[in-house]
Amino acid sequence: MAESKTDLKFTDEHAQSQVSHQEHGEPTARRGSFVQHVEYDGQGFKGIAKSPYVFGAALLASFGGFSFGYDQGVISLILVMPQFHRQYPEVDPEHAHYGFNTGFMTGMLELGAFLGCLFLPYVADRWSRKWALTVATAFFCAGAIIQTASHNYGTLVAGRTIGGIGVGTLAMGAPLYISEIAPPNVRGSLLVLEQIAIVIGAIVSYWVTYGTRSIPNDWAFRLPFLLQMIPAVCVGGGIHFFPYSPRWLVMVGRNDESLLSLSKLRGLPVNDHRVHLEHKGIIAEVTMQREVAARQHPNATAIQLELWSWLDLFRPRYFKRTLVSMAVSFFQQFSGINAFVYYAPTFFAALGQSYDMSLILAGMINICQLVAGLPAFALFDRIGRRNIAIFGGIAMAIPHAIMAGIVNKYSSSWSTHSGMGWFGVALVYIYVLAFAFTYGPLAWVLPAELWSNTKRAKGVGIAIAVNWAANFIIGVVVPQMLISLGWGTYLFFACFCAAAAVFAFFFIPEVAGKTLEEVGEIFGDSSVADEEAMRQRIAEEIYHNETRERMNM
């Protein structure tokens, strides 16, 4: 594997002592940096092949995304089932308040998910990332049972809200856990698994529901609701066969267990210098953040610290990270993807397609997402987050803008311009391909990478909460937008895609290939003058401990 490089800030005497290490081929240290930089060999498929155990853990955790995708995909086809309309007349197109009722029922899952993202960080910090996923599974299954058994509109909405808490927390817990167990060289690829799992879940649910739609009774929609519990239970139970996050173990003072966990995840001996360097970087960063928090909030109780830790996200020290995390999540939803996922048959019918063809074309949307998601898995760490964010905004805005023009011109005469209708279908797929390669995975990857260990759960929580809040808004307003704005709906999304590219150009930094502890330096964590002495002391303590350990080995 590639030689590791260490970045620690220490005195000249310590720096000189590293010469002997360099002469023996061991990692060197240089002045001017607080955290350690560890390089593991390989990116994309090559790097994954060298980390099979961590890939297995990440793959299982990503099934939280599968549950998210399944729950979202299942509703698009159920909404047009006659059996569903008979059981819940409030969502029948003939109902006077069809638009609001449909949007509200669809959107309540997102509202529940939003609420879940606000309480899960406490569970994740207190009882571990793994147990947080198990708690999320319990909510998800409870909601699925209520949806399956419901016999009126109110109960159905309640089930989707409770299930939404589970969906949101699964979608948040998975990237949180994956980011903390992944080596830096393949962290982006492993986080892309979340988006791929979401898409696979949506594909499976859509075609399962496509098959059950011919059942003449209520089981046409109840069976798909019931089946969604299977992958969630696999996540909630199976995750306990894998290690705790080594970063969470340091946060709760279990440093020795953290080293063993990191060694197992990296597939390297516990005395391997790369494992030790990464572990020391984690300890140094957590120690620093704890001391900073103690200085900022002296004598605070546990409850007060919990509240302050949320408010700290909006302090100048963390605000840029908060802004980037929230903005990427917001732009993912306001690019328009879930408008197509939820209401694809409606969009394609508006382009002049028949009912049966609209259903088939709608099912192809998530297949397009999967097709684009696979190269993203291989290339995300090579291309870099910033380039993907800029390119993605532009690539999504163009088909939306063209779509607005052709819908404006031909919406009243599709029957005589069928070719333009098919061109509109192609533009939808072009947009979906661009989304799936860029902002689809980016909104799960970037927020999980930006935060210090002590702030990561809440940082990811607030980012995913924004994602769900935006998702809720889209789910509620799109049916009415199609009625009131028509072609303006596409122009609306085009403007937000363009805004995403501009925002990325000015605000999103490049974090690919860096350890989670190094990312803090990009945001200026080492530039606060009154913390330099503290940083110097912590770095020296960590260095002396490392030296003593080497002498005892």
mmCIF file with all atom_site columns, N, CA and C in Angstrom, residues 11 45-46 63 78 124 142 171 221 250 267 300 424 451 509 515 529 539:
data_model
loop_
_atom_site.group_PDB
_atom_site.id
_atom_site.type_symbol
_atom_site.label_atom_id
_atom_site.label_alt_id
_atom_site.label_comp_id
_atom_site.label_asym_id
_atom_site.label_entity_id
_atom_site.label_seq_id
_atom_site.pdbx_PDB_ins_code
_atom_site.Cartn_x
_atom_site.Cartn_y
_atom_site.Cartn_z
_atom_site.occupancy
_atom_site.B_iso_or_equiv
_atom_site.pdbx_formal_charge
_atom_site.auth_seq_id
_atom_site.auth_comp_id
_atom_site.auth_asym_id
_atom_site.auth_atom_id
_atom_site.pdbx_PDB_model_num
ATOM 1  N N  . THR A 1 11  ? 6.858   20.537 18.252  1.00 0.00 ? 11  THR A N  1
ATOM 2  C CA . THR A 1 11  ? 8.028   21.396 18.400  1.00 0.00 ? 11  THR A CA 1
ATOM 3  C C  . THR A 1 11  ? 9.152   20.966 17.475  1.00 0.00 ? 11  THR A C  1
ATOM 4  N N  . PHE A 1 45  ? -13.277 0.907  -7.686  1.00 0.00 ? 45  PHE A N  1
ATOM 5  C CA . PHE A 1 45  ? -13.376 -0.540 -7.528  1.00 0.00 ? 45  PHE A CA 1
ATOM 6  C C  . PHE A 1 45  ? -12.087 -1.143 -6.962  1.00 0.00 ? 45  PHE A C  1
ATOM 7  N N  . LYS A 1 46  ? -10.938 -0.583 -7.335  1.00 0.00 ? 46  LYS A N  1
ATOM 8  C CA . LYS A 1 46  ? -9.671  -1.091 -6.834  1.00 0.00 ? 46  LYS A CA 1
ATOM 9  C C  . LYS A 1 46  ? -9.577  -0.922 -5.321  1.00 0.00 ? 46  LYS A C  1
ATOM 10 N N  . PHE A 1 63  ? -28.693 -0.269 3.058   1.00 0.00 ? 63  PHE A N  1
ATOM 11 C CA . PHE A 1 63  ? -30.051 -0.773 2.906   1.00 0.00 ? 63  PHE A CA 1
ATOM 12 C C  . PHE A 1 63  ? -31.069 0.110  3.619   1.00 0.00 ? 63  PHE A C  1
ATOM 13 N N  . ILE A 1 78  ? -49.202 3.324  -6.711  1.00 0.00 ? 78  ILE A N  1
ATOM 14 C CA . ILE A 1 78  ? -50.389 3.130  -5.872  1.00 0.00 ? 78  ILE A CA 1
ATOM 15 C C  . ILE A 1 78  ? -51.363 4.291  -6.037  1.00 0.00 ? 78  ILE A C  1
ATOM 16 N N  . ALA A 1 124 ? -27.854 8.673  18.232  1.00 0.00 ? 124 ALA A N  1
ATOM 17 C CA . ALA A 1 124 ? -26.603 8.262  17.593  1.00 0.00 ? 124 ALA A CA 1
ATOM 18 C C  . ALA A 1 124 ? -25.386 8.622  18.438  1.00 0.00 ? 124 ALA A C  1
ATOM 19 N N  . ALA A 1 142 ? -43.254 -0.001 12.336  1.00 0.00 ? 142 ALA A N  1
ATOM 20 C CA . ALA A 1 142 ? -44.534 0.401  12.924  1.00 0.00 ? 142 ALA A CA 1
ATOM 21 C C  . ALA A 1 142 ? -45.380 1.149  11.901  1.00 0.00 ? 142 ALA A C  1
ATOM 22 N N  . ALA A 1 171 ? -32.309 6.991  6.467   1.00 0.00 ? 171 ALA A N  1
ATOM 23 C CA . ALA A 1 171 ? -31.585 7.722  5.421   1.00 0.00 ? 171 ALA A CA 1
ATOM 24 C C  . ALA A 1 171 ? -30.468 8.569  5.998   1.00 0.00 ? 171 ALA A C  1
ATOM 25 N N  . PHE A 1 221 ? -52.537 -2.899 -3.150  1.00 0.00 ? 221 PHE A N  1
ATOM 26 C CA . PHE A 1 221 ? -51.648 -1.896 -2.564  1.00 0.00 ? 221 PHE A CA 1
ATOM 27 C C  . PHE A 1 221 ? -51.189 -2.284 -1.159  1.00 0.00 ? 221 PHE A C  1
ATOM 28 N N  . VAL A 1 250 ? -14.299 6.573  20.308  1.00 0.00 ? 250 VAL A N  1
ATOM 29 C CA . VAL A 1 250 ? -13.432 7.587  20.911  1.00 0.00 ? 250 VAL A CA 1
ATOM 30 C C  . VAL A 1 250 ? -14.272 8.645  21.610  1.00 0.00 ? 250 VAL A C  1
ATOM 31 N N  . GLY A 1 267 ? -8.669  -3.962 7.813   1.00 0.00 ? 267 GLY A N  1
ATOM 32 C CA . GLY A 1 267 ? -8.072  -5.236 7.426   1.00 0.00 ? 267 GLY A CA 1
ATOM 33 C C  . GLY A 1 267 ? -6.578  -5.254 7.619   1.00 0.00 ? 267 GLY A C  1
ATOM 34 N N  . ALA A 1 300 ? -22.259 23.915 31.868  1.00 0.00 ? 300 ALA A N  1
ATOM 35 C CA . ALA A 1 300 ? -23.553 23.582 31.262  1.00 0.00 ? 300 ALA A CA 1
ATOM 36 C C  . ALA A 1 300 ? -23.956 22.160 31.648  1.00 0.00 ? 300 ALA A C  1
ATOM 37 N N  . GLY A 1 424 ? -39.707 15.250 -25.359 1.00 0.00 ? 424 GLY A N  1
ATOM 38 C CA . GLY A 1 424 ? -39.884 15.624 -23.962 1.00 0.00 ? 424 GLY A CA 1
ATOM 39 C C  . GLY A 1 424 ? -39.553 14.475 -23.026 1.00 0.00 ? 424 GLY A C  1
ATOM 40 N N  . TRP A 1 451 ? -18.083 17.483 8.775   1.00 0.00 ? 451 TRP A N  1
ATOM 41 C CA . TRP A 1 451 ? -18.185 17.815 10.190  1.00 0.00 ? 451 TRP A CA 1
ATOM 42 C C  . TRP A 1 451 ? -17.125 17.144 11.047  1.00 0.00 ? 451 TRP A C  1
ATOM 43 N N  . PRO A 1 509 ? -16.024 23.446 -1.138  1.00 0.00 ? 509 PRO A N  1
ATOM 44 C CA . PRO A 1 509 ? -14.598 23.134 -1.250  1.00 0.00 ? 509 PRO A CA 1
ATOM 45 C C  . PRO A 1 509 ? -14.399 21.697 -1.717  1.00 0.00 ? 509 PRO A C  1
ATOM 46 N N  . THR A 1 515 ? -8.921  12.695 5.130   1.00 0.00 ? 515 THR A N  1
ATOM 47 C CA . THR A 1 515 ? -9.567  12.079 6.280   1.00 0.00 ? 515 THR A CA 1
ATOM 48 C C  . THR A 1 515 ? -10.612 13.044 6.825   1.00 0.00 ? 515 THR A C  1
ATOM 49 N N  . ALA A 1 529 ? -6.766  31.935 16.681  1.00 0.00 ? 529 ALA A N  1
ATOM 50 C CA . ALA A 1 529 ? -5.507  32.231 17.352  1.00 0.00 ? 529 ALA A CA 1
ATOM 51 C C  . ALA A 1 529 ? -5.483  31.778 18.806  1.00 0.00 ? 529 ALA A C  1
ATOM 52 N N  . ALA A 1 539 ? -1.445  18.086 20.394  1.00 0.00 ? 539 ALA A N  1
ATOM 53 C CA . ALA A 1 539 ? -0.611  17.411 19.400  1.00 0.00 ? 539 ALA A CA 1
ATOM 54 C C  . ALA A 1 539 ? 0.617   16.795 20.047  1.00 0.00 ? 539 ALA A C  1
#
